[in-house]
Amino acid sequence: MNDTAEAPKPQGLGGFEETVKDFWASRPRRPARGGKIGGVAAAIGNRYGIDPVIVRVAFVTATVFGGVGASLYVLCWLLFPAEGDGSSPIEALFGQGRSSMSKHMTIVLAILFFPLSSWAFAGGWFDGGGIIGAALMVVALYLLHRGRGHLYRPAPVTRVATDVGPAAFSMSTPGSTTTERNEPGWDPLGADPMAWDLPDPQPAPVPSPPPPPPAPRRRSKIGIATFGIALLVAGVGAAIGADGETWFSPQHVIGLVLGVLGVGMVAGAFAGGGRKLAILAVPLSIAGIALTTVPVADYAGGVGDLRATPLTAAQVQPTYQRTAGSVDLDLTALPADVPVTTEIHLGAGETTVLVPATADVTYSCESHAGDVQCLGHGSSGLGAGPTTGVDYGKDGPGGLQLNLKIDQGAGDVEVNRG
């Protein structure tokens, strides 16, 4: 027989239903200290022994991609009890126990949960992103509890009952009767001398010596190593892209760097260290999303402002282009005898066009990420599509025949009559 003691196996994790019940019974507790907003990320990190920074990055990523992260965070805030509480805020709201959170705050969070959920599941940047993000986070939490649910289980909160009643203040000995009044030693004032025979005081307990301070945790070098590798990947990717390799675009290079940072943060969550990598990962994620949503690289023409006031149809260029900057085109001085067709392509910036008051304008105006106001018609937001139409002006048909097309990656587009 092997003398080695077998490690205790986690109980209650036999199947899906048992895992869910065990998670609810040992759900994370929001700490009083160490949390940022509500302590949800710190609660999950403490419960499963991982770095709370990883949890915060997951919530931020789920918020950016689909918007579900914010609604799930508020839901966990309502369902996770605080340390020392026997119930969660939403349970206490319905009278199921006590919570340190006020009912007013619980109601505010519950009301906030519904518009956040509507925003996450109503579509937006990524169709279906809210459903996919919610499914991924729920599956990740389920697998995390399956693998580490038997670790760092919170201590159960029990109520301390105190018996306070008439018996606690009784000054007669048990078994005493009214016949004792006739016995010697009976006090007519009602104070039995035997009742004052108190037990000898117990000696004060000897306090146990304080535990020794924990050994200082050795600082991990994972963060520094990950930062160096990320810089190396960024430099090599930028050099290859500058050499003509089209795959190494800014979006792909940022993706490679974020992959390195993600691996470093996951490793640092278990080995200690790498928490400051999130300071670099968050802005890079935002920049990557912006570059992916707005293909600025598809627009040529350089960087800077472009201003033009053509006086004849021959002076109007077929295309006005800029990668970034502004385009200011004044067409109010054009004669009405020659039709004019022109296009504007701008990657990021602002486009302003003035057309004659009597011109018949056929327009198509689009900004992939921004506001469009084109002769009284417009759109705003991401992926709204082009705004098209024909506008004859206040005088009706007749005048300069102008065909105008504006395609812009990010920024505002405005077309008015001069």
Coordinates of C-alpha atoms in Angstrom, one line a residue:
M1 CA 0.0 0.0 0.0
N2 CA 1.3 3.5 -0.9
D3 CA 1.8 5.6 2.3
T4 CA 1.6 8.9 0.4
A5 CA -1.7 10.7 1.2
E6 CA -3.8 11.3 -1.8
A7 CA -4.8 14.9 -2.4
P8 CA -8.4 15.7 -1.7
K9 CA -10.5 15.9 -4.8
P10 CA -13.0 18.8 -5.3
Q11 CA -16.5 17.8 -4.4
G12 CA -19.6 18.7 -6.3
L13 CA -18.0 19.1 -9.7
G14 CA -19.3 15.9 -11.3
G15 CA -21.3 17.5 -14.2
F16 CA -22.6 20.7 -15.5
E17 CA -25.4 21.1 -13.0
E18 CA -23.2 20.3 -10.1
T19 CA -20.5 22.7 -11.3
V20 CA -23.1 25.5 -11.5
K21 CA -24.4 24.8 -8.0
D22 CA -20.9 24.7 -6.6
F23 CA -20.0 28.0 -8.3
W24 CA -23.1 29.6 -6.8
A25 CA -22.4 28.3 -3.3
S26 CA -18.7 29.4 -3.4
R27 CA -19.1 32.4 -5.7
P28 CA -16.4 35.1 -5.5
R29 CA -16.7 37.7 -2.7
R30 CA -16.0 41.3 -3.5
P31 CA -13.2 42.5 -1.3
A32 CA -13.4 45.7 0.8
R33 CA -9.9 46.6 -0.3
G34 CA -8.0 46.1 -3.6
G35 CA -10.9 46.6 -5.9
K36 CA -11.2 49.4 -8.5
I37 CA -14.9 49.7 -9.2
G38 CA -17.1 47.4 -7.2
G39 CA -14.3 44.9 -6.7
V40 CA -15.7 42.4 -9.3
A41 CA -12.3 41.7 -11.1
A42 CA -10.5 41.5 -7.7
A43 CA -13.2 39.1 -6.4
I44 CA -12.7 36.7 -9.4
G45 CA -8.9 37.0 -9.2
N46 CA -8.8 36.2 -5.5
R47 CA -11.3 33.4 -5.8
Y48 CA -9.3 31.5 -8.5
G49 CA -5.8 32.7 -7.7
I50 CA -5.1 34.7 -10.8
D51 CA -4.0 38.3 -11.3
P52 CA -7.1 40.7 -11.2
V53 CA -5.4 42.7 -14.1
I54 CA -6.1 39.8 -16.4
V55 CA -9.8 39.8 -15.4
R56 CA -10.0 43.6 -15.9
V57 CA -8.4 43.3 -19.4
A58 CA -11.0 40.6 -20.3
F59 CA -13.9 42.9 -19.2
V60 CA -12.4 45.9 -21.1
T61 CA -11.9 43.7 -24.3
A62 CA -15.4 42.3 -24.1
T63 CA -16.7 45.9 -23.7
V64 CA -14.8 47.1 -26.8
F65 CA -15.7 44.1 -28.9
G66 CA -19.5 44.0 -28.7
G67 CA -20.1 46.0 -25.5
V68 CA -21.1 43.0 -23.4
G69 CA -18.3 43.4 -20.8
A70 CA -19.9 46.4 -19.1
S71 CA -23.3 44.6 -18.7
L72 CA -21.6 41.5 -17.4
Y73 CA -19.6 43.5 -14.9
V74 CA -22.7 45.2 -13.5
L75 CA -24.4 41.8 -13.3
C76 CA -21.5 40.3 -11.3
W77 CA -21.6 43.3 -9.1
L78 CA -25.2 42.6 -8.3
L79 CA -24.7 38.8 -7.8
F80 CA -21.4 38.7 -5.9
P81 CA -21.7 39.4 -2.2
A82 CA -19.2 41.5 -0.4
E83 CA -16.8 40.1 2.1
G84 CA -18.6 39.6 5.4
D85 CA -22.0 39.7 3.8
G86 CA -24.3 36.6 3.8
S87 CA -26.1 37.6 0.6
S88 CA -25.6 39.5 -2.7
P89 CA -27.1 42.9 -3.2
I90 CA -29.9 41.6 -5.5
E91 CA -30.8 38.9 -2.9
A92 CA -30.9 41.4 -0.1
L93 CA -33.1 43.7 -2.2
F94 CA -35.8 40.9 -2.2
G95 CA -35.3 40.2 1.5
Q96 CA -33.0 37.2 1.2
G97 CA -30.4 38.0 3.7
R98 CA -28.3 41.1 4.4
S99 CA -25.9 43.1 2.2
S100 CA -23.7 46.0 3.0
M101 CA -24.7 47.8 -0.2
S102 CA -27.7 50.1 0.1
K103 CA -30.9 49.3 -1.6
H104 CA -30.8 52.6 -3.5
M105 CA -27.4 51.7 -5.0
T106 CA -28.7 48.2 -5.9
I107 CA -31.7 49.6 -7.7
V108 CA -29.5 52.1 -9.7
L109 CA -27.2 49.2 -10.8
A110 CA -30.2 47.0 -11.7
I111 CA -31.7 49.9 -13.8
L112 CA -28.3 50.5 -15.5
F113 CA -28.0 46.8 -16.4
F114 CA -30.9 46.9 -18.9
P115 CA -29.7 49.7 -21.2
L116 CA -26.2 48.3 -21.1
S117 CA -27.5 44.9 -22.2
S118 CA -29.6 46.4 -24.9
W119 CA -26.6 48.2 -26.3
A120 CA -24.5 45.1 -26.2
F121 CA -27.0 42.8 -27.9
A122 CA -28.5 45.3 -30.4
G123 CA -25.6 45.1 -32.8
G124 CA -23.1 47.9 -33.7
W125 CA -19.5 47.6 -34.7
F126 CA -19.6 43.9 -34.9
D127 CA -22.9 42.1 -35.6
G128 CA -23.4 39.4 -33.0
G129 CA -20.4 40.5 -31.1
G130 CA -22.4 40.8 -27.8
I131 CA -23.7 37.2 -28.0
I132 CA -20.3 35.8 -28.9
G133 CA -18.5 37.9 -26.1
A134 CA -21.0 36.8 -23.5
A135 CA -20.7 33.1 -24.5
L136 CA -16.9 33.3 -24.4
M137 CA -16.8 34.9 -20.9
V138 CA -19.4 32.5 -19.5
V139 CA -17.5 29.5 -20.9
A140 CA -14.2 30.8 -19.6
L141 CA -15.7 31.3 -16.1
Y142 CA -17.2 27.8 -16.2
L143 CA -13.9 26.2 -17.2
L144 CA -12.0 28.3 -14.6
H145 CA -14.3 27.0 -11.9
R146 CA -13.9 23.4 -13.2
G147 CA -10.2 23.6 -13.0
R148 CA -9.6 25.8 -9.9
G149 CA -12.9 25.8 -8.1
H150 CA -11.6 23.7 -5.3
L151 CA -8.9 26.3 -4.5
Y152 CA -9.2 29.5 -2.5
R153 CA -12.8 28.7 -1.4
P154 CA -14.3 31.6 0.6
A155 CA -15.1 30.9 4.3
P156 CA -18.8 30.6 4.9
V157 CA -20.5 33.5 6.7
T158 CA -22.5 32.4 9.7
R159 CA -24.8 34.4 11.9
V160 CA -24.0 34.7 15.6
A161 CA -27.1 34.2 17.7
T162 CA -27.3 35.9 21.1
D163 CA -29.9 34.7 23.7
V164 CA -31.1 37.8 25.5
G165 CA -34.2 37.3 27.6
P166 CA -35.6 37.1 31.1
A167 CA -33.6 33.9 31.8
A168 CA -30.4 35.8 31.2
F169 CA -31.2 38.1 34.0
S170 CA -32.7 35.6 36.5
M171 CA -31.3 36.1 40.0
S172 CA -32.7 32.8 41.4
T173 CA -31.0 29.5 41.5
P174 CA -32.5 26.7 39.4
G175 CA -35.1 24.7 41.2
S176 CA -36.0 27.4 43.7
T177 CA -39.6 27.6 44.8
T178 CA -41.8 30.0 46.9
T179 CA -41.5 27.7 49.9
E180 CA -37.9 29.0 50.3
R181 CA -39.3 32.2 51.8
N182 CA -39.9 30.5 55.1
E183 CA -36.4 29.1 55.3
P184 CA -33.7 30.8 57.3
G185 CA -31.7 33.3 55.3
W186 CA -34.5 34.4 53.1
D187 CA -34.3 38.1 52.2
P188 CA -37.7 39.8 52.2
L189 CA -36.3 42.2 49.5
G190 CA -36.3 39.3 47.1
A191 CA -32.5 38.9 46.8
D192 CA -31.5 35.3 47.5
P193 CA -28.0 35.2 49.0
M194 CA -27.3 32.0 47.1
A195 CA -27.8 33.8 43.8
W196 CA -24.8 36.0 44.5
D197 CA -22.5 33.1 44.8
L198 CA -20.8 33.9 41.5
P199 CA -18.2 31.5 39.9
D200 CA -14.6 32.4 40.2
P201 CA -13.4 34.6 37.3
Q202 CA -11.7 32.7 34.5
P203 CA -8.1 33.7 33.7
A204 CA -7.7 35.8 30.7
P205 CA -6.7 33.9 27.6
V206 CA -3.1 34.2 26.6
P207 CA -2.9 35.8 23.2
S208 CA -1.2 33.7 20.6
P209 CA 1.9 35.2 19.1
P210 CA 1.4 37.0 15.8
P211 CA 2.2 35.1 12.7
P212 CA 5.6 35.8 11.2
P213 CA 5.5 38.3 8.3
P214 CA 5.4 36.7 4.9
A215 CA 8.6 36.5 3.0
P216 CA 9.0 39.2 0.5
R217 CA 7.7 38.0 -2.9
R218 CA 10.4 37.8 -5.5
R219 CA 9.8 40.2 -8.3
S220 CA 9.3 38.4 -11.5
K221 CA 11.1 39.5 -14.7
I222 CA 8.3 38.4 -16.9
G223 CA 7.0 42.0 -17.4
I224 CA 10.4 43.3 -18.5
A225 CA 11.1 40.3 -20.7
T226 CA 7.7 40.6 -22.4
F227 CA 8.1 44.4 -22.9
G228 CA 11.5 43.8 -24.6
I229 CA 10.1 41.0 -26.9
A230 CA 7.1 43.3 -27.8
L231 CA 9.5 46.1 -28.8
L232 CA 11.5 43.7 -30.9
V233 CA 8.4 42.3 -32.6
A234 CA 7.2 45.9 -33.3
G235 CA 10.6 47.0 -34.7
V236 CA 11.0 43.9 -36.9
G237 CA 7.4 44.1 -38.2
A238 CA 7.7 47.8 -39.0
A239 CA 11.0 47.2 -40.8
I240 CA 9.6 44.4 -42.9
G241 CA 6.5 46.5 -43.7
A242 CA 8.6 49.4 -44.8
D243 CA 10.6 47.0 -47.1
G244 CA 7.4 46.4 -49.1
E245 CA 5.9 43.3 -47.5
T246 CA 2.2 44.2 -47.6
W247 CA 1.1 41.7 -44.9
F248 CA 3.0 43.6 -42.2
S249 CA 0.6 46.5 -42.1
P250 CA 0.2 48.7 -39.0
Q251 CA -2.9 46.6 -38.0
H252 CA -1.0 43.3 -38.2
V253 CA 2.0 44.6 -36.4
I254 CA -0.2 45.9 -33.6
G255 CA -1.9 42.5 -33.5
L256 CA 1.4 40.7 -33.1
V257 CA 2.5 43.0 -30.3
L258 CA -0.8 42.5 -28.5
G259 CA -0.4 38.8 -28.8
V260 CA 3.0 39.0 -27.1
L261 CA 1.6 41.2 -24.4
G262 CA -1.3 38.8 -23.8
V263 CA 1.0 35.8 -23.4
G264 CA 3.2 37.8 -21.0
M265 CA 0.2 38.9 -18.9
V266 CA -1.2 35.4 -18.7
A267 CA 2.2 34.1 -17.6
G268 CA 2.6 36.9 -15.1
A269 CA -0.8 36.1 -13.6
F270 CA 0.6 32.8 -12.4
A271 CA 4.2 33.7 -11.8
G272 CA 3.7 37.2 -10.4
G273 CA 4.5 40.3 -12.4
G274 CA 3.5 41.8 -15.7
R275 CA 0.7 43.8 -14.3
K276 CA 1.9 47.1 -15.9
L277 CA 1.7 45.5 -19.4
A278 CA -2.0 46.4 -19.4
I279 CA -1.0 50.1 -19.5
L280 CA 0.5 49.4 -23.0
A281 CA -2.1 46.8 -24.1
V282 CA -5.2 49.0 -23.7
P283 CA -4.2 51.9 -25.9
L284 CA -2.8 49.5 -28.5
S285 CA -6.1 47.7 -28.6
I286 CA -7.9 50.9 -29.2
A287 CA -5.5 51.9 -32.0
G288 CA -5.8 48.4 -33.5
I289 CA -9.6 48.7 -33.6
A290 CA -9.5 52.1 -35.1
L291 CA -7.1 51.0 -37.8
T292 CA -9.1 47.9 -38.6
T293 CA -12.4 49.8 -38.7
V294 CA -11.1 52.7 -40.7
P295 CA -8.8 51.6 -43.6
V296 CA -6.7 54.7 -43.6
A297 CA -4.0 53.0 -45.6
D298 CA -6.3 52.7 -48.6
Y299 CA -6.2 56.5 -49.1
A300 CA -3.3 58.2 -50.9
G301 CA -2.3 61.8 -51.4
G302 CA -0.1 62.4 -48.4
V303 CA -0.7 64.3 -45.2
G304 CA -1.7 67.9 -44.9
D305 CA -4.5 70.4 -45.8
L306 CA -5.8 70.8 -49.3
R307 CA -7.7 74.0 -50.3
A308 CA -8.9 74.7 -53.8
T309 CA -11.2 77.3 -55.4
P310 CA -11.4 76.5 -59.1
L311 CA -12.8 79.2 -61.4
T312 CA -13.5 77.1 -64.5
A313 CA -14.6 73.5 -65.1
A314 CA -11.1 72.8 -66.5
Q315 CA -9.5 73.7 -63.2
V316 CA -11.6 71.2 -61.3
Q317 CA -9.5 68.0 -60.7
P318 CA -11.2 64.6 -61.2
T319 CA -10.0 63.5 -57.7
Y320 CA -8.8 65.3 -54.6
Q321 CA -6.9 63.0 -52.2
R322 CA -5.3 63.1 -48.8
T323 CA -4.3 60.3 -46.4
A324 CA -4.8 62.6 -43.4
G325 CA -5.6 66.3 -43.1
S326 CA -8.5 68.4 -44.4
V327 CA -10.0 69.1 -47.8
D328 CA -11.7 72.5 -48.4
L329 CA -13.2 72.8 -51.9
D330 CA -15.1 75.9 -53.0
L331 CA -17.1 75.5 -56.2
T332 CA -19.3 78.6 -56.0
A333 CA -17.4 80.5 -58.7
L334 CA -17.9 77.8 -61.4
P335 CA -20.0 78.9 -64.5
A336 CA -23.2 77.0 -65.2
D337 CA -22.6 76.1 -68.8
V338 CA -20.3 73.0 -68.4
P339 CA -21.2 69.9 -66.2
V340 CA -18.6 69.1 -63.5
T341 CA -17.7 65.7 -62.0
T342 CA -15.3 65.4 -59.1
E343 CA -14.4 63.0 -56.2
I344 CA -12.8 63.5 -52.8
H345 CA -11.0 60.7 -51.0
L346 CA -9.7 61.5 -47.5
G347 CA -8.4 58.9 -45.0
A348 CA -8.9 60.9 -41.7
G349 CA -9.8 64.5 -41.2
E350 CA -12.5 66.9 -42.3
T351 CA -14.1 67.6 -45.7
T352 CA -15.9 70.9 -46.5
V353 CA -17.5 71.6 -49.9
L354 CA -19.4 74.7 -51.0
V355 CA -21.5 74.4 -54.1
P356 CA -23.4 77.2 -56.1
A357 CA -26.8 78.1 -54.7
T358 CA -28.5 77.2 -58.0
A359 CA -26.6 74.1 -59.0
D360 CA -28.3 70.8 -59.5
V361 CA -26.1 68.5 -57.4
T362 CA -26.1 64.7 -57.6
Y363 CA -24.2 63.6 -54.5
S364 CA -22.8 60.6 -52.7
C365 CA -21.3 61.4 -49.3
E366 CA -19.8 58.7 -46.9
S367 CA -17.7 58.7 -43.8
H368 CA -17.0 55.3 -42.4
A369 CA -16.5 56.7 -38.9
G370 CA -17.9 60.2 -38.4
D371 CA -20.7 62.6 -39.2
V372 CA -22.1 63.5 -42.6
Q373 CA -24.2 66.6 -43.4
C374 CA -24.7 66.7 -47.2
L375 CA -27.2 69.4 -48.4
G376 CA -29.5 68.8 -45.4
H377 CA -29.2 65.0 -45.4
G378 CA -26.8 63.0 -43.3
S379 CA -25.8 60.2 -41.0
S380 CA -23.4 59.6 -38.1
G381 CA -21.6 56.7 -36.4
L382 CA -19.8 53.7 -37.8
G383 CA -20.6 51.9 -41.1
A384 CA -23.7 54.1 -41.8
G385 CA -23.3 53.8 -45.5
P386 CA -23.3 56.6 -48.1
T387 CA -25.8 59.4 -48.1
T388 CA -27.0 59.8 -51.7
G389 CA -29.5 62.0 -53.5
V390 CA -30.2 64.8 -55.9
D391 CA -30.7 68.4 -54.8
Y392 CA -31.9 71.1 -57.2
G393 CA -31.7 74.0 -54.8
K394 CA -34.4 76.6 -54.0
D395 CA -34.8 77.6 -57.6
G396 CA -35.6 74.1 -58.8
P397 CA -34.0 72.3 -61.8
G398 CA -31.7 74.3 -63.9
G399 CA -28.2 75.5 -63.3
L400 CA -24.8 73.9 -63.0
Q401 CA -24.9 70.1 -63.4
L402 CA -22.6 68.9 -60.6
N403 CA -21.8 65.3 -59.8
L404 CA -20.0 65.0 -56.4
K405 CA -18.7 61.9 -54.6
I406 CA -17.0 62.0 -51.2
D407 CA -15.4 58.9 -49.6
Q408 CA -13.8 59.4 -46.2
G409 CA -12.4 57.0 -43.7
A410 CA -12.8 58.9 -40.5
G411 CA -14.0 62.4 -39.6
D412 CA -16.7 64.8 -40.6
V413 CA -18.1 65.6 -44.1
E414 CA -20.1 68.8 -44.8
V415 CA -21.6 70.0 -48.1
N416 CA -23.4 73.3 -48.1
R417 CA -24.6 75.9 -50.7
G418 CA -22.7 79.1 -51.0

